[in-house]
Coordinates of C-alpha atoms and ligand atoms in Angstrom, one line a residue:
X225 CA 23.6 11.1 18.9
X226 CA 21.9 12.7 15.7
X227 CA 20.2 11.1 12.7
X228 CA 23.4 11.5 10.8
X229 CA 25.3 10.1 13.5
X230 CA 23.5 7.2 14.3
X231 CA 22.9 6.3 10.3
X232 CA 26.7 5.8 9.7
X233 CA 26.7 3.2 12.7
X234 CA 23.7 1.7 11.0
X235 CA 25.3 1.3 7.7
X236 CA 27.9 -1.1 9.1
X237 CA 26.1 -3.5 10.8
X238 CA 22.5 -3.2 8.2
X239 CA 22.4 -3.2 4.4
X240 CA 21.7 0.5 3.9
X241 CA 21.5 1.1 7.4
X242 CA 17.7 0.4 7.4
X243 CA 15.3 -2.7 7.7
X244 CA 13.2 -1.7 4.4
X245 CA 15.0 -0.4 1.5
X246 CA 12.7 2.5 0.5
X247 CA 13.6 4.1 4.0
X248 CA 17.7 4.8 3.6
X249 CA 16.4 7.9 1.8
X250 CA 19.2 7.2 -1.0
X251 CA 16.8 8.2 -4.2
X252 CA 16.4 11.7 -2.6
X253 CA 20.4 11.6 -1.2
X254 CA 19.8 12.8 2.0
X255 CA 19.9 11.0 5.3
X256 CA 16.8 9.3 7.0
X257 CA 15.6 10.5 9.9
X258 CA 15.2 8.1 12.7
X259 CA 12.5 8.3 14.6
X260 CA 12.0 8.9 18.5
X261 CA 8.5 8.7 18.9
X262 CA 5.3 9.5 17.1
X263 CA 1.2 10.8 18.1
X264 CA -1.6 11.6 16.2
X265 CA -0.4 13.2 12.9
X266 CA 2.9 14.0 14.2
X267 CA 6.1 12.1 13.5
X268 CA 9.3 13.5 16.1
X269 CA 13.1 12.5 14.9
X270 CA 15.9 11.8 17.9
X271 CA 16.8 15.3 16.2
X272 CA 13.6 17.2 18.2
X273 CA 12.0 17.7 14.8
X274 CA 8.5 17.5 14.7
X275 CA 6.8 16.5 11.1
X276 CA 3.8 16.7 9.7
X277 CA 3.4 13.0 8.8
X278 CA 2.3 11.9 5.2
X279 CA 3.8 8.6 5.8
X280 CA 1.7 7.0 8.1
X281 CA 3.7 4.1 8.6
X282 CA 2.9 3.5 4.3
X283 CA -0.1 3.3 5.0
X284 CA -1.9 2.0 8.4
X285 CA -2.0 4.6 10.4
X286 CA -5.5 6.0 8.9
X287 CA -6.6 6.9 12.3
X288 CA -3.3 8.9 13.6
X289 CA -0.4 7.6 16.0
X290 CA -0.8 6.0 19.3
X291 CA -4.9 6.4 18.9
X292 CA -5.9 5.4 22.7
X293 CA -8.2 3.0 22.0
X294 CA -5.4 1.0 19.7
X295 CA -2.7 1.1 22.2
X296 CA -5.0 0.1 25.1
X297 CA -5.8 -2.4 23.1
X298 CA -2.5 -3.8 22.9
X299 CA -1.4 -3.2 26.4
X300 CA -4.2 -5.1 27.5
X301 CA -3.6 -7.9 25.0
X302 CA 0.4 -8.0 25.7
X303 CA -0.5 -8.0 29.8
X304 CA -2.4 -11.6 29.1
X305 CA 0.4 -13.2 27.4
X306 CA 2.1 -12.1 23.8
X307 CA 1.6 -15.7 21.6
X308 CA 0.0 -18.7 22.4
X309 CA 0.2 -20.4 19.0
X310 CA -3.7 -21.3 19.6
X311 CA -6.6 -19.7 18.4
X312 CA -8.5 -17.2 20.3
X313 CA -12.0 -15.6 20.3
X314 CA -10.3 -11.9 18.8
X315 CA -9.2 -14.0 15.8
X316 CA -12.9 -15.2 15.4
X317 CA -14.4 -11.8 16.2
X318 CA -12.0 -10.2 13.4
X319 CA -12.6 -13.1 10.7
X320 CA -16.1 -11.8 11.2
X321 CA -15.5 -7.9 10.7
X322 CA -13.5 -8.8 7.6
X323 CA -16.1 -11.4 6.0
X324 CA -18.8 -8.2 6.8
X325 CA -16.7 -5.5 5.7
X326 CA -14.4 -6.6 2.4
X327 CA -17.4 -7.7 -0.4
X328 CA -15.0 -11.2 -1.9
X329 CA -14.5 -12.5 1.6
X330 CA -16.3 -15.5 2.6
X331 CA -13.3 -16.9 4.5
X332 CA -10.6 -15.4 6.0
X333 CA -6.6 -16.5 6.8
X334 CA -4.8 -14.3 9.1
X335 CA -0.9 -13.9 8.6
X336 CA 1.8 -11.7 9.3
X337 CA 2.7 -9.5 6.2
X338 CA 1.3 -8.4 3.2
X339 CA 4.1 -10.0 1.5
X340 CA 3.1 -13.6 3.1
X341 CA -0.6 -12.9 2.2
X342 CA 0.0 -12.6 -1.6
X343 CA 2.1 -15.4 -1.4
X344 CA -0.4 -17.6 0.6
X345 CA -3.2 -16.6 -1.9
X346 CA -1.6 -17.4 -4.9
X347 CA -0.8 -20.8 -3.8
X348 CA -4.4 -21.0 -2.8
X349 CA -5.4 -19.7 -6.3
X350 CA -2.9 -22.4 -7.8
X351 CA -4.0 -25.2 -5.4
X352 CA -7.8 -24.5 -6.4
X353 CA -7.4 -24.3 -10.2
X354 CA -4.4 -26.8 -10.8
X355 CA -2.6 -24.0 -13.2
X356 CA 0.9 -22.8 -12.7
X357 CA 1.0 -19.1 -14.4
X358 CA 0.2 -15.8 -12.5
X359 CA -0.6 -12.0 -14.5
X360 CA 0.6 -8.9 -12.5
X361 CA 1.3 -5.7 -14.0
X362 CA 4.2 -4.2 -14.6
X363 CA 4.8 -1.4 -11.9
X364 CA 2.3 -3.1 -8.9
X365 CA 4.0 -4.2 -6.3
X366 CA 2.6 -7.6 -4.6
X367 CA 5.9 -7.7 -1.5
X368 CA 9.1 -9.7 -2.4
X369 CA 8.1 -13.3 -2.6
X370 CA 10.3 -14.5 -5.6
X371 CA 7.2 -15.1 -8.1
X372 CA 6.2 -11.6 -7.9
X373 CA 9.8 -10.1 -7.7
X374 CA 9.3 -9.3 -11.5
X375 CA 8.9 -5.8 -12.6
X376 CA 7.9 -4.6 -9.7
X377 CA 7.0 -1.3 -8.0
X378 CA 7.8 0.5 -4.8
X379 CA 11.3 0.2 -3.5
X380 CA 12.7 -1.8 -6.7
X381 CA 11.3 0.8 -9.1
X382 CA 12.7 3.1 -6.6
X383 CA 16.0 1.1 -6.9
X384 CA 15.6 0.8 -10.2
X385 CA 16.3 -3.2 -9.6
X386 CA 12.2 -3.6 -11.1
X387 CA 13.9 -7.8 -10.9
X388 CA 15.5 -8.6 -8.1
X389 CA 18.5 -11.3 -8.3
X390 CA 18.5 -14.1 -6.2
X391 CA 15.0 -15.2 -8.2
X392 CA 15.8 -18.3 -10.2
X393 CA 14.7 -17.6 -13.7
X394 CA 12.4 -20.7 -13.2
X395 CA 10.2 -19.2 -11.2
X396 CA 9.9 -15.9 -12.7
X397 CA 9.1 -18.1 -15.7
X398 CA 5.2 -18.2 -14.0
X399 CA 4.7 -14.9 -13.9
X400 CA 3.4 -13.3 -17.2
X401 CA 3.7 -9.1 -17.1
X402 CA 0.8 -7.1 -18.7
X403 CA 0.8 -3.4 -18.6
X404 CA -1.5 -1.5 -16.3
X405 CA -4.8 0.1 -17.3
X406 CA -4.2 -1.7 -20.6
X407 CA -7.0 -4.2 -20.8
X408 CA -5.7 -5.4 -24.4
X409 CA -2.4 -6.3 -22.7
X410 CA -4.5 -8.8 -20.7
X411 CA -6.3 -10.4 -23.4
X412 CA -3.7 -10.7 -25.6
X413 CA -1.6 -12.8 -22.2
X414 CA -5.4 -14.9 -21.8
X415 CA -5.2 -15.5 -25.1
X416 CA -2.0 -17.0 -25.4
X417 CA -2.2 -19.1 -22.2
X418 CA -5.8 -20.1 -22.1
X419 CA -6.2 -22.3 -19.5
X420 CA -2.9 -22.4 -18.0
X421 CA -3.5 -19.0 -15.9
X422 CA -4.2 -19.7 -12.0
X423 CA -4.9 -15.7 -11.1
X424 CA -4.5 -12.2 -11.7
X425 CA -3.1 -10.3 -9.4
X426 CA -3.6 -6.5 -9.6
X427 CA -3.3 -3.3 -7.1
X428 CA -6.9 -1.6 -7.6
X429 CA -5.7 1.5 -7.2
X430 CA -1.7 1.1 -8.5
X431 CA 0.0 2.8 -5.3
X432 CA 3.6 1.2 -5.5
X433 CA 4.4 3.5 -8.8
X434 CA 3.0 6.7 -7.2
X435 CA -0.6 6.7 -7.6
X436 CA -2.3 5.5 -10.6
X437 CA -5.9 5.1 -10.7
X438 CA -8.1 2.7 -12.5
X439 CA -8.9 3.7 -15.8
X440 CA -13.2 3.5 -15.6
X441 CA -13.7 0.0 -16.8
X442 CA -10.3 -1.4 -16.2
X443 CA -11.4 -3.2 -13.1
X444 CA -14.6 -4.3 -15.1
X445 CA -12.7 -5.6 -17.8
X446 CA -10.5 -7.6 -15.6
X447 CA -13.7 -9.1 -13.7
X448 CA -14.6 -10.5 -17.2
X449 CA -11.6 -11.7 -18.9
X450 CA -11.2 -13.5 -15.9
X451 CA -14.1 -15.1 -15.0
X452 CA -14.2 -15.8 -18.8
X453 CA -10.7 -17.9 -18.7
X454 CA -11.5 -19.7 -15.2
X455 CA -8.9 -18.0 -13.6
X456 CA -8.9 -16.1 -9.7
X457 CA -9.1 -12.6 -9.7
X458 CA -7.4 -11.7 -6.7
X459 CA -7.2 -7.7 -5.3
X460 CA -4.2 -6.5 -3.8
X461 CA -5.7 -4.6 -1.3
X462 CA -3.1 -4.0 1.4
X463 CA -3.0 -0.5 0.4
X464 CA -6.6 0.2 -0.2
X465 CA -7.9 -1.9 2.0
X466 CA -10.1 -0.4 4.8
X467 CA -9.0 3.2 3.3
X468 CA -11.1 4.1 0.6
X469 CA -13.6 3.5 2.0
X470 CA -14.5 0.9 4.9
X471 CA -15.1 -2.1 2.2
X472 CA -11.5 -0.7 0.0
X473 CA -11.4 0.0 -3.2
X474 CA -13.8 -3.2 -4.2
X475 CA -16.4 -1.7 -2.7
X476 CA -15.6 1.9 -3.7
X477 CA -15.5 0.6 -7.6
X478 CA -18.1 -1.9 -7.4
X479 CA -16.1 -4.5 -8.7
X480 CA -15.8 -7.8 -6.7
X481 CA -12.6 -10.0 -7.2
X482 CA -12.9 -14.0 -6.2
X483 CA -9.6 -12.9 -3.5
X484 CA -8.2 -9.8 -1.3
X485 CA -5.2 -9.6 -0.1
X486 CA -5.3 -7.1 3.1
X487 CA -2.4 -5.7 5.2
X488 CA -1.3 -2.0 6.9
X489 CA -5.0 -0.6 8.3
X490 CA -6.0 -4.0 9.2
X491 CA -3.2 -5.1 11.4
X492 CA -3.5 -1.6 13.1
X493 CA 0.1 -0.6 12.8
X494 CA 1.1 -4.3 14.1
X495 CA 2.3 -6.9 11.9
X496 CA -0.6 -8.5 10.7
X497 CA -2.0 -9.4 7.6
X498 CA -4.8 -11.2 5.8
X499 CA -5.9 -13.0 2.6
X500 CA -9.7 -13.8 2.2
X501 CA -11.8 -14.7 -0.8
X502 CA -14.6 -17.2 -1.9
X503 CA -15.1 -19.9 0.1
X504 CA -14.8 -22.8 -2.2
X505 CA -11.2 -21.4 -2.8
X506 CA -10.3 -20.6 0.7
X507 CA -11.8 -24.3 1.9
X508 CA -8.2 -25.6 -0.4
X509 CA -6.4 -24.3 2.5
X510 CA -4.8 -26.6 5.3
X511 CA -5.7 -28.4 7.1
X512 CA -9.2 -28.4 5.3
X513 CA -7.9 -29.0 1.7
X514 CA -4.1 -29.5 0.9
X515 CA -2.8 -26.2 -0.1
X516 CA -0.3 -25.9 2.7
X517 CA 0.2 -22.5 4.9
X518 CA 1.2 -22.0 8.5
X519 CA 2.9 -19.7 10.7
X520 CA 3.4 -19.3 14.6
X521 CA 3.2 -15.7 15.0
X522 CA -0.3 -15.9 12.6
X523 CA -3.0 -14.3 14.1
X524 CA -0.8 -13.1 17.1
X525 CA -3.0 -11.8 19.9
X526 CA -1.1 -8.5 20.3
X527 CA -1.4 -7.5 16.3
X528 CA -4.7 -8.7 16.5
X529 CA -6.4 -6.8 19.3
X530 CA -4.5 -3.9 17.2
X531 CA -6.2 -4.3 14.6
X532 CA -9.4 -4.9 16.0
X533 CA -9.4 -2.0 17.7
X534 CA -8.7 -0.1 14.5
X535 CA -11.7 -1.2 12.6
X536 CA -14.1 -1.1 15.7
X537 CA -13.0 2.5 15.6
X538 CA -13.3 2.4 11.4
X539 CA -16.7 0.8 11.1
X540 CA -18.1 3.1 14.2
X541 CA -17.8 6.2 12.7
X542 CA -17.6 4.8 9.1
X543 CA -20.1 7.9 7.8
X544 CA -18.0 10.4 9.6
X545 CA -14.4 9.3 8.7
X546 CA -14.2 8.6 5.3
X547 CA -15.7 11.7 3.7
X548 CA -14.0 13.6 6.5
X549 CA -10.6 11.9 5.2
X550 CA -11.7 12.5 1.9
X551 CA -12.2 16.5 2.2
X552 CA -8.9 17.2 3.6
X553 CA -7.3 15.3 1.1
X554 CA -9.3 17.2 -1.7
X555 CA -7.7 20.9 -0.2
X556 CA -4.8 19.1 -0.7
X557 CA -4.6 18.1 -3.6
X558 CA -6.0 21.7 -4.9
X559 CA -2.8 22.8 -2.9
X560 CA -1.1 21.1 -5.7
X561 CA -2.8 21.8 -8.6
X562 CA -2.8 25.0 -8.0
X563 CA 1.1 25.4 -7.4
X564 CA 1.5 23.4 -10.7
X565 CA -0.3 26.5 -12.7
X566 CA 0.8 29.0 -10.5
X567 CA 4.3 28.4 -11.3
X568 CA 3.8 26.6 -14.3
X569 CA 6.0 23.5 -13.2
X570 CA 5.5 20.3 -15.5
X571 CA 3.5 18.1 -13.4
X572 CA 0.3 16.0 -12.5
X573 CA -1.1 15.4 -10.2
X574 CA -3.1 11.7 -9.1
X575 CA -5.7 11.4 -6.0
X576 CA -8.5 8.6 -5.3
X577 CA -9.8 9.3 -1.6
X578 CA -7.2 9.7 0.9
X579 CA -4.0 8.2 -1.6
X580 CA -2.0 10.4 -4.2
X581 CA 1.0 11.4 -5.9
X582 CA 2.9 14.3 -7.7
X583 CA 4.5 13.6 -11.0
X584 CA 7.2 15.7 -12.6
X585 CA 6.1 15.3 -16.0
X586 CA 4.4 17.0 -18.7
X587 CA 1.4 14.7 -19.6
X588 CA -1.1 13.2 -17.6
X589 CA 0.1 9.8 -15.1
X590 CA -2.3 6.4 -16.3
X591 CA -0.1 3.8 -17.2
X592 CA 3.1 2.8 -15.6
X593 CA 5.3 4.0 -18.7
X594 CA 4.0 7.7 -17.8
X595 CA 5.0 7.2 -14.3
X596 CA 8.6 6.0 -15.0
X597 CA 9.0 9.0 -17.3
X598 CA 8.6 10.8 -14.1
X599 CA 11.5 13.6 -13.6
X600 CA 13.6 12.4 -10.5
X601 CA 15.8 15.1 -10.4
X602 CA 12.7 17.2 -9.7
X603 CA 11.0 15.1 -7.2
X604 CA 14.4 15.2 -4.9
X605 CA 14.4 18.8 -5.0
X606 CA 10.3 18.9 -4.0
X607 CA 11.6 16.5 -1.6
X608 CA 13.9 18.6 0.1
X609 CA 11.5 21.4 0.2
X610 CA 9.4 19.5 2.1
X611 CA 11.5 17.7 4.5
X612 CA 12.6 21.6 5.1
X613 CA 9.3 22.9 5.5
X614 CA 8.6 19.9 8.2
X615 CA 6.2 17.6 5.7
X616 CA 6.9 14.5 6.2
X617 CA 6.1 12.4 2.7
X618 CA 7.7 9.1 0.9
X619 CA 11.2 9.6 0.3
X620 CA 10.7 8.5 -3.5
X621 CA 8.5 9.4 -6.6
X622 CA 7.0 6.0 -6.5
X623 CA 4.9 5.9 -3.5
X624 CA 1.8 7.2 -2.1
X625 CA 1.1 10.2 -0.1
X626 CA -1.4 8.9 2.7
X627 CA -4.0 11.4 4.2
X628 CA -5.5 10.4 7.6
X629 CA -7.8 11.2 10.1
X630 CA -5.7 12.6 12.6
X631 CA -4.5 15.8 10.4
X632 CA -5.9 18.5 11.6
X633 CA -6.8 21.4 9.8
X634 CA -4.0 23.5 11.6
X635 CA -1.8 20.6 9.6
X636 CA -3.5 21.1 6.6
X637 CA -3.5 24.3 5.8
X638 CA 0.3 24.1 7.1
X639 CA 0.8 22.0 4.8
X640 CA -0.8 23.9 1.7
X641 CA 1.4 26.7 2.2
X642 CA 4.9 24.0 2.2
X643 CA 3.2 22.8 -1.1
X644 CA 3.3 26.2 -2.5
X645 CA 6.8 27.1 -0.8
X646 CA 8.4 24.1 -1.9
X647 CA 7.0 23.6 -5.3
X648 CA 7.6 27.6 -5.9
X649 CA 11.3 27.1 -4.9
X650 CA 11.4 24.6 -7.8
X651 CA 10.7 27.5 -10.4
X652 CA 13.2 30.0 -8.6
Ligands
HOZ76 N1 6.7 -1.5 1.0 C1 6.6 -0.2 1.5 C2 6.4 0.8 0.5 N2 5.4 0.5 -0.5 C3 7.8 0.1 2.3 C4 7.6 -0.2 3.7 C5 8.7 0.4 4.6 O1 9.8 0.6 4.2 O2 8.4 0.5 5.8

C-alpha cells in the first residue's frame, strides 16, 4: 500500500484523511505522505522515501528523531507503568527545570497540549484579575479553544476559515483582535476597554502566519501597556519555547511576560504541555485558589520522562547547541536570499534563530496583512520542488520552517542546492 493508496482509505473514515488539518496537504494539492518511521534529521514515507526533515514534528524535535537518550527515557518510563494519575518525583524535577530555565515562571502546571495550556492560562489570568476580555492578534495562533478560534493563524489561515464555526458568537465576543507589530492597535483596544482586559496573549515570535518577527520594541511596548492597564501579559511560547535559545524567546528579547505558555520541545515529542507564570497568579489555580483545571493524562509519566530527557540534553550543552543550531540555519537562509536575487523571484525572506519562512511577495513580511498578501500559487510550486528534491518542509505558506540540531552538514548543503533548484525552477 502507497501513500496514495492508503490516503483515499483515510478519507472515508477521517475528515481529510488526517488527525490535524494542516497535514492533508490540500493548500499545496498534492497528497500527504504517511510516514513509516523517522531518525535523526531523517523523515522515511511507507513509499521508501527518505526526506530531509524541516518539519520536525512543528516544532519539538530540536534535538533530531529517536535521540537515544529520549527514547530510553521513555522505554524505561513506560516499563514502570504508563499513568498513575498521582504525582511523581519527574513532575517535581521538571517544574524545577522550567521555573530555572523560562524567566516569568515561578510556578508551573503541567498539561497535555498547547491548546489546553492557553486555555488553562487564560482562565488563570481571568480568575486572578476578575475581567472577561482577552487581546490576540490577528494571524497568532493560540490552538483551537473557542475564545481564541478568532482570526487565527496556522491551519485556519491555511484554510482560509481564520473563524471557525461551531464558536458561539458569545464567546468570541471576549476576544478583542489587534494587529501584530502594531503597538497603536493595542492602545487604541486598552483604551477603549480600560479595565475590563484580563490578558494579552501574543506569539513572541508570530510563527503560525509564516514567520514574523518582533518589530524592536514591540514586545517592550506590550510589557508597558500592560502592566500599565493591570492586565496579564502572557507569552505564547509553545513554538519558541526552549528553541531560541534555552530560556525562548523571553529570554532571547529580554522581555518578561507575567505568563508562558510552553508546548512541542518541552514535552519532548510526547504530548505534554505547560503553562507557568508569576506565582501570585498561578497560586489562583485548584485546588490552591478556585480557578478550576484538571486532567488525568496531566503530567503523564511517559511524556514527562520525554521531556525531561530533552532539556537535560538542552540545558547540558546549552553553549554548544544553540549557536550551532543557529549557524546552520543562517547558511540557510543565505541559500534563500541568494536564490531570490539570483533569479530575481519576488520574495522575502524571515529568520530569528532556528525558525523562518519564505514569502512570495514583493515587499518585506512584518505585519500579518503582508503575510496574507503572500502569493500561494507560488509557494505550491516551491513546494513541489522541494518535496521533489526530498526537503521535507510545511505543506503551507503559513508555517515555520524548523532547523535542528540533528541536520548535518551533508543535509545542509543538500539542502542549499534544492533551494536553488527549486526556487530556479520557479523562474523557468
Ligand atoms: N498546529 C500545528 C501547526 N502550527 C499543526 C500540527 C500538526 O498538524 O501536527
Amino acid at each position: 500500500m502507497n501513500s496514495k493508496e492508503i490516503f483515499e482509505r483515510a478519507c472515508e473514515i477521517m475528515p481529510g484523511g488526517v488527525n490535524s488539518p494542516v497535514r492533508a496537504y490540500r493548500a499545496v494539492g498534492l497528497t500527504p505522505r504517511f510516514i513509516a518511521s523517522a531518525k535523526g534529521s531523517k523523515i522515511y514515507d511507507i513509499d521508501g522515501i527518505e526526506y530531509i526533515d524541516y518539519i520536525g514534528s512543528w516544532g519539538p524535535m530540536i534535538l533530531g528523531h529517536a535521540r537515544e537518550e529520549v527514547v530510553k527515557a521513555v522505554c524505561d518510563a513506560t516499563m514502570r507503568g504508563t499513568s498513575y494519575g498521582a504525582p511523581t518525583v519527574a513532575e517535581v524535577e521538571i517544574a524545577e527545570m522550567i521555573n530555572e530555565a523560562v524567566p516569568c515562571s515561578e510556578m508551573v502546571r503541567l498539561v497535555n497540549s498547547g491548546t489546553e495550556a492557553v486555555m488553562s492560562a487564560i482562565r488563570a489570568a481571568r480568575g486572578y484579575t476578575g475581567r472577561d476580555y482577552i487581546v490576540k492578534f490577528e494571524g497568532c495562533y493560540h490552538g483551537h479553544s473557542d475564545g481564541l478560534l478568532v482570526k487565527s493563524g496556522s491551519g485556519l489561515l491555511t484554510e482560509n476559515v481564520p473563524d471557525s464555526a461551531g464558536v458561539p458568537a458569545a464567546f468570541a465576543a471576549k476576544t478583542l483582535i489587534a494587529q501584530y507589530n502594531d503597538l497603536d492597535s493595542v492602545r487604541a483596544l486598552f483604551e477603549q476597554h480600560k479595565d475590563e482586559i484580563a490578558a494579552l496573549i501574543v506569539e513572541p515570535v508570530a510563527a503560525n502566519m509564516g514567520v514574523v518577527p518582533p518589530k524592536p520594541g514591540f514586545l517592550e511596548g506590550l510589557r508597558e501597556i500592560t502592566s500599565e492597564y493591570g492586565a496579564v501579559l502572557i507569552f505564547d511560547e509553545v513554538i519558541t519555547g526552549f528553541r531560541l535559545s534555552y530560556g525562548g524567546a523571553s529570554e532571547y528579547y529580554g522581555v518578561t511576560p507575567d505568563m508562558a505558555t510552553l508546548g512541542k520541545i518541552v514535552g519532548g515529542g510526547m504530548p505534554m504541555a505547560v503553562y507557568c507564570g508569576k506565582k501570585e497568579i498561578m497560586q489562583k489555580v485548584s485546588p490552591t485558589g478556585p480557578v478550576y483545571q484538571a486532567g488525568t493524562l496531566s503530567g503523564n509519566p511517559v511524556a514527562v520522562a520525554a521531556g525531561l530527557a530533552t532539556l537535560k540534553i538542552l540545558r547540558a550543552h546549552k553553549d554548544e547547541i544553540y549557536p550551532a543550531i543557529d549557524k546552520k540555519a543562517e547558511i540557510i537562509a543565505k541559500a534563500y536570499a541568494d536564490a531570490i536575487e539570483k533569479y530575481q523571484i519576488p520574495a522575502a525572506l524571515n529568520r530569528v534563530g532556528s525558525l523562518m519562512s519564505i514569502f512570495f511577495t514583493d515587499h518585506p513580511v512584518t505585519s500579518f496583512a503582508d503575510a496574507f498578501g503572500s502569493d500561494l500559487e507560488m509557494f505550491k510550486k516551491y513546494f513541489a520542488g522541494m518535496l521533489n528534491r526530498k526537503i521535507y518542509i510545511a505543506p503551507s505558506q503559513f508555517e515555520a520552517f524548523f532547523v535542528g540540531y540533528a541536520h548535518t552538514d551533508e543535509d545542509v548543503a543538500k539542502t542549499v542546492a534544492a533551494i536553488d533548484g527549486a526556487l530556479g525552477a520557479l523562474k523557468a
